[in-house]
Coordinates of C-alpha atoms and ligand atoms in Angstrom, one line a residue:
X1 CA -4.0 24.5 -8.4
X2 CA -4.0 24.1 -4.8
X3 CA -2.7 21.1 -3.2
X4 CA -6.0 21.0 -1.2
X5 CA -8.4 20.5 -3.8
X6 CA -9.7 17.2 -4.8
X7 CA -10.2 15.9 -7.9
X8 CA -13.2 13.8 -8.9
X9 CA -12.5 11.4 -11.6
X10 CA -14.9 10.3 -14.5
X11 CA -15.5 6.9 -15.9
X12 CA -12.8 7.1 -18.7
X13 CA -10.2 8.5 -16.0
X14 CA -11.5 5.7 -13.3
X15 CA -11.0 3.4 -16.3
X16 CA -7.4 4.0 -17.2
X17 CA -6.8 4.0 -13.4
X18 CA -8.2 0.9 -13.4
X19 CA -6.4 -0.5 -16.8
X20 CA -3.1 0.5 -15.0
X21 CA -4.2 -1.1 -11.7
X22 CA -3.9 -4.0 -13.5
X23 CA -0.4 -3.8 -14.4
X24 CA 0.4 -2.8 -10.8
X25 CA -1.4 -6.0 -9.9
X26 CA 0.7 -7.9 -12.7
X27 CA 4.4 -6.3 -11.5
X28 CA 3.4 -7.1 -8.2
X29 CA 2.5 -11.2 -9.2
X30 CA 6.3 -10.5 -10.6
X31 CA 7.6 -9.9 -7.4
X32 CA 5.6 -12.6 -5.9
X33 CA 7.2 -15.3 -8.1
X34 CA 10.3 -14.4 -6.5
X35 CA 9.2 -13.9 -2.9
X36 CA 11.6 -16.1 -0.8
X37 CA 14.7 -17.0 1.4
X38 CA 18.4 -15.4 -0.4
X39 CA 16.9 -12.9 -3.1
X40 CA 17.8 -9.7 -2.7
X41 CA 15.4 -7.0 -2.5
X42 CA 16.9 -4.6 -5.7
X43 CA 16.1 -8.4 -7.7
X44 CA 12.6 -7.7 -6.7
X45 CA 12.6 -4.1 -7.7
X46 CA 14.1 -5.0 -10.9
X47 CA 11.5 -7.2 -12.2
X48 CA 8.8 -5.1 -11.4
X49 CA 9.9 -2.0 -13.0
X50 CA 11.1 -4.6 -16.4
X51 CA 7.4 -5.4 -15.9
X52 CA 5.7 -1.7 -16.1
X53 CA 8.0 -0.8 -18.7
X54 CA 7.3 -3.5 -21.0
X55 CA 3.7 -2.5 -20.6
X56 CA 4.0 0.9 -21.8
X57 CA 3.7 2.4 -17.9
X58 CA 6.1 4.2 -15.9
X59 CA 7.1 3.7 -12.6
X60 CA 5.3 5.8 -10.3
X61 CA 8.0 5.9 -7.5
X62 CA 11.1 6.2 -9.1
X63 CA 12.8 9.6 -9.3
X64 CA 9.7 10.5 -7.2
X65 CA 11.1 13.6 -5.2
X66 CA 14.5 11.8 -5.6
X67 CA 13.2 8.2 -4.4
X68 CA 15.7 5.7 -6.4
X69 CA 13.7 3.1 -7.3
X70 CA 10.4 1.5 -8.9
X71 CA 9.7 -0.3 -5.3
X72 CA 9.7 0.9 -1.7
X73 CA 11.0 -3.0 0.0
X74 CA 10.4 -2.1 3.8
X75 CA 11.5 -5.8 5.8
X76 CA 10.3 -6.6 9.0
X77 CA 10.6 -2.9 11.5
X78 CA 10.4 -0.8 8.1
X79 CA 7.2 -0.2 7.9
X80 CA 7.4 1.7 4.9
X81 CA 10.0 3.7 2.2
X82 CA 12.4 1.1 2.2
X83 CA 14.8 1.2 -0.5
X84 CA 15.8 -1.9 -2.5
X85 CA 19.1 -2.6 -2.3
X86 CA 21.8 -6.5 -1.8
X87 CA 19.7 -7.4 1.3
X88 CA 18.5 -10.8 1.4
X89 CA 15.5 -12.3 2.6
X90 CA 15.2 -14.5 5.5
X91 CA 13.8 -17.2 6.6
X92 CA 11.0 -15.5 9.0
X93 CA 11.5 -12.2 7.0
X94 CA 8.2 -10.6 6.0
X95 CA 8.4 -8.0 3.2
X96 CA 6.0 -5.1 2.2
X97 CA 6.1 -4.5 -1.3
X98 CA 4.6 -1.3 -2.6
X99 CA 4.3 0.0 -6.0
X100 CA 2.9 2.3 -8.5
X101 CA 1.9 2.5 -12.1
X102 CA 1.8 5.7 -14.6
X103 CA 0.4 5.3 -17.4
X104 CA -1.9 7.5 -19.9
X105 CA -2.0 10.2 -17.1
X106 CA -3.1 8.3 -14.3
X107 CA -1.1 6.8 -11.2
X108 CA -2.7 3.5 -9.6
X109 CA -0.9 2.8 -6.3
X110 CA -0.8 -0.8 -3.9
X111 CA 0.8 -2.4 -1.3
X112 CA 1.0 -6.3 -0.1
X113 CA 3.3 -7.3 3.1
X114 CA 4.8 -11.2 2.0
X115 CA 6.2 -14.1 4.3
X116 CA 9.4 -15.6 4.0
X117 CA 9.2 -18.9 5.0
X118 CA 8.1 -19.7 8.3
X119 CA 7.0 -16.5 10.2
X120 CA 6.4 -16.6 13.7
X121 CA 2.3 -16.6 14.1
X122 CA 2.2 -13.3 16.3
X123 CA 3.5 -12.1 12.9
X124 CA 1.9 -13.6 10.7
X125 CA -1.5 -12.8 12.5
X126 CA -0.4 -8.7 12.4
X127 CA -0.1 -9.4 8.6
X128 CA -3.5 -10.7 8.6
X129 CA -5.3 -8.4 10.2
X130 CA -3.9 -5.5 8.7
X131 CA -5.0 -6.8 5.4
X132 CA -8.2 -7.2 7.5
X133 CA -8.3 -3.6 8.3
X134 CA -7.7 -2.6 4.9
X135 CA -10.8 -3.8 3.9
X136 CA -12.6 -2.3 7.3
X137 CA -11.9 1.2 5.7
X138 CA -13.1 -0.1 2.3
X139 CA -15.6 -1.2 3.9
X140 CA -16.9 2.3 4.6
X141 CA -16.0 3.9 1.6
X142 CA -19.8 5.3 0.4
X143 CA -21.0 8.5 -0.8
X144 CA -22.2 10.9 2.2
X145 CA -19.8 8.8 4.7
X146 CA -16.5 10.9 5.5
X147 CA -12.8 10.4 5.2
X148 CA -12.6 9.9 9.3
X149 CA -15.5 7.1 8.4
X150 CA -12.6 5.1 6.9
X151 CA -10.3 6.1 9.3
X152 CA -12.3 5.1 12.2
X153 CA -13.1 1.6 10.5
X154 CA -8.9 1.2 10.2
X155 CA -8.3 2.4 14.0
X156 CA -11.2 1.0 15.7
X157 CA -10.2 -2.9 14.1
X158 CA -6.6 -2.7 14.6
X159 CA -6.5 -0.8 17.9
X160 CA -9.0 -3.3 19.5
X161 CA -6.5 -6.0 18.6
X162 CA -4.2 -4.0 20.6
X163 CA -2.0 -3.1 17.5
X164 CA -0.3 0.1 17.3
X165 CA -1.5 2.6 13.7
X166 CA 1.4 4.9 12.6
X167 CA 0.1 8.5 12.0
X168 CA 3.0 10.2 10.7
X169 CA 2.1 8.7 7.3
X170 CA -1.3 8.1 5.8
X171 CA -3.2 7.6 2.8
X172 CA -3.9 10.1 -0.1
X173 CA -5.8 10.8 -3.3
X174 CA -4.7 9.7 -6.6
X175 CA -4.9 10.4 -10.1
X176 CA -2.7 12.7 -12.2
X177 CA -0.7 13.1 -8.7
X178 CA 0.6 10.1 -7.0
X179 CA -0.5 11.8 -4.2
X180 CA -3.4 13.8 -4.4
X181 CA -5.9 15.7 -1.9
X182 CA -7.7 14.5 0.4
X183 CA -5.3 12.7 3.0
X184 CA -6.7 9.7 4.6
X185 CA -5.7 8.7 7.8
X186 CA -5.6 5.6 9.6
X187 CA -6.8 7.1 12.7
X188 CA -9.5 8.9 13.3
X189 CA -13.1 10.3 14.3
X190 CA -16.5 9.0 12.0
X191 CA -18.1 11.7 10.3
X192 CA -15.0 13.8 10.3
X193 CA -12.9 15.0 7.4
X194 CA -14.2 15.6 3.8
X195 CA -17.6 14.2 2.8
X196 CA -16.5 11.3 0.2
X197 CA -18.4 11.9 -3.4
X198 CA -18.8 10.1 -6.2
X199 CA -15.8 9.9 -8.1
X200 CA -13.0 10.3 -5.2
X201 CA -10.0 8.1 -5.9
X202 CA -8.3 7.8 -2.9
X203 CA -5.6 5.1 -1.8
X204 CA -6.6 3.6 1.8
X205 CA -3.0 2.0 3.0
X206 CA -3.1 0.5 7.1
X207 CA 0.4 0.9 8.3
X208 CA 0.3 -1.1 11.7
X209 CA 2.6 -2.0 13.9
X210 CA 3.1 -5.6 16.4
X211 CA 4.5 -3.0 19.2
X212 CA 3.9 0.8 19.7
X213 CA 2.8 2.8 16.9
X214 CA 6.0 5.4 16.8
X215 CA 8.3 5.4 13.8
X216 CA 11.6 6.7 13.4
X217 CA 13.3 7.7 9.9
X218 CA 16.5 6.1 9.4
X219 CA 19.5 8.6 7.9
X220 CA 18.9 7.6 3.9
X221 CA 16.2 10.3 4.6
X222 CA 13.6 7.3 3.1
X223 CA 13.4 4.2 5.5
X224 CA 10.9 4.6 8.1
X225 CA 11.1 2.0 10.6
X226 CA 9.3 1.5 14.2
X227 CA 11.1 3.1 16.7
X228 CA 10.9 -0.1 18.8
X229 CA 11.8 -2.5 16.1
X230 CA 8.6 -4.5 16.4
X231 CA 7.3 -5.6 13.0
X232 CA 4.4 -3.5 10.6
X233 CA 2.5 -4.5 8.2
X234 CA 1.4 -2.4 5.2
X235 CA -1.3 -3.2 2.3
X236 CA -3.1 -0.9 0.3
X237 CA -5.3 -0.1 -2.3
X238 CA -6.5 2.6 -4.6
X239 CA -10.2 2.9 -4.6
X240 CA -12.9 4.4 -6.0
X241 CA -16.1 5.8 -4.4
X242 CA -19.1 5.0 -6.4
X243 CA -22.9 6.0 -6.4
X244 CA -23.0 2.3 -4.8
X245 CA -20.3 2.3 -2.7
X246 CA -17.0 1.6 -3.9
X247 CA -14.9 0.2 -7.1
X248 CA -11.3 -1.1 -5.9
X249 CA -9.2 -0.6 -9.3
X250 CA -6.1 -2.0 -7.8
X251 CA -5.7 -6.0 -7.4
X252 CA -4.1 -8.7 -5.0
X253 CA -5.8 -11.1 -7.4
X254 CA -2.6 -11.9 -9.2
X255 CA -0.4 -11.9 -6.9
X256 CA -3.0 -14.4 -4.5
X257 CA -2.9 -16.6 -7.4
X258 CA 1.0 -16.5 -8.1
X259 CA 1.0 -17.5 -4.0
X260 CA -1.3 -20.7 -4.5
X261 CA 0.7 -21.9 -7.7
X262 CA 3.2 -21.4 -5.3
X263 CA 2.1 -23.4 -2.1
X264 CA 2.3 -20.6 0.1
X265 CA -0.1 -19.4 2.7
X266 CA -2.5 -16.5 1.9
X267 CA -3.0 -14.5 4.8
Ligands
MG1 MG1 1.7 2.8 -2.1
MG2 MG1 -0.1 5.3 -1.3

């Protein structure tokens, strides 16, 4: 099977993606309970794989070509790949969380970026409009419109905030694979790239940065930071492109609610 060939899902598949986007969404409110100044990031990672686990899923990321845990934690200039480990939060800190669920032969696959305490508002507003952007490239996901359609929507929003958009790393089909055909970029040209079709599940994840776009790797052969050490901000979801549009079958729902129980600010 070559690498390059996408996979279009049926209803029963979209639905256990979407059963198991619900889990994701659950582990994730998990890690939102505990969101804050002194815990360490491997306390995070620990409920959320205890979380899967107990509902019959497996952690998408863990083992993943060698990848040591059920969370990639990426604080602050890590944009993405961070591993847990004794870090602690800060006051200031913020914190992409990213995660994926296995279960009944389907991956689901999200990301939300976190504030830790008071973060500074140039920060906090580069949180908020990545989540913004994240739904600009939902916002084009339609049958007939094309993978640089979304890419475009991503680039043009952030870009014309004067943001930086990593390219070394982009989104991806998902399904049986974590990471499926077609790649989906956060840059690009409209009507380039594959023609999207009914029944495309493809994760759309903005990776954008408060300084230049460039990204270094750090020597764990995981973290990828910005090469300047200006924040990013990273939030994804797994969608679905429908005959009307598009079906998101990941969720922030829980974890927004876990955040107003909480008192905290939803960006
Ligand atoms: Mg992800
Ligand atoms: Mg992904």
């Amino acid at each position: 099977m070559s690498k390059r060939v996408i996979y279009l899902k049926n209803a029963e598949e979209a639905n256990i993606i979407k059963q198991n986007g619900v889990i994701l969404g659950k582990a994730q409110a998990e890690v939102a309970k505990l969101i804050g100044v002194g815990i360490k990031t491997k306390d995070l990672d620990k409920v959320a794989e205890e979380y899967i686990l107990d509902n019959g899923g497996k952690p998408s990321f863990k083992n993943y070509n060698g990848f040591p845990a059920t969370l990639c934690i990426s604080v602050n200039d890590v944009v993405v790949h961070g591993i847990p480990s004794t870090r602690e939060l800060k006051d200031g800190d913020i914190v992409s969380v990213d995660c994926g669920v296995f279960k009944n032969g389907y991956h689901a696959d999200s990301a939300y970026t976190y504030m830790v305490g008071d973060v500074n508002q140039l920060t906090k507003k580069l949180l908020s409009d990545t989540k913004k952007s994240l739904f600009e490239g939902i916002a084009q996901v339609k049958p007939g419109n094309r993978i640089g359609d979304i890419s475009y929507g991503v680039q043009s929003f952030t870009e014309g905030l004067g943001y930086g958009v990593v390219r070394e790393l982009v989104g991806h089909g998902v399904g049986k694979y974590l990471h499926e055909a077609p790649e989906v970029p956060n840059f690009g040209k409209r009507g380039n790239g594959p023609k999207l079709q009914v029944g495309m599940v493809i994760a759309i994840e903005p990776m954008i940065t408060l300084g230049k776009r460039f990204v270094v790797q750090e020597n764990d052969n995981w973290t990828i930071r910005t090469e300047d050490r200006k924040p990013a901000a990273h939030f994804e979801h797994t969608v679905m492109v429908t005959k009307g549009g598009y079906e998101i079958l990941t969720t922030f729902e829980f974890i927004e609610e876990v955040l107003v129980s909480r008192n905290l600010e939803i960006i």
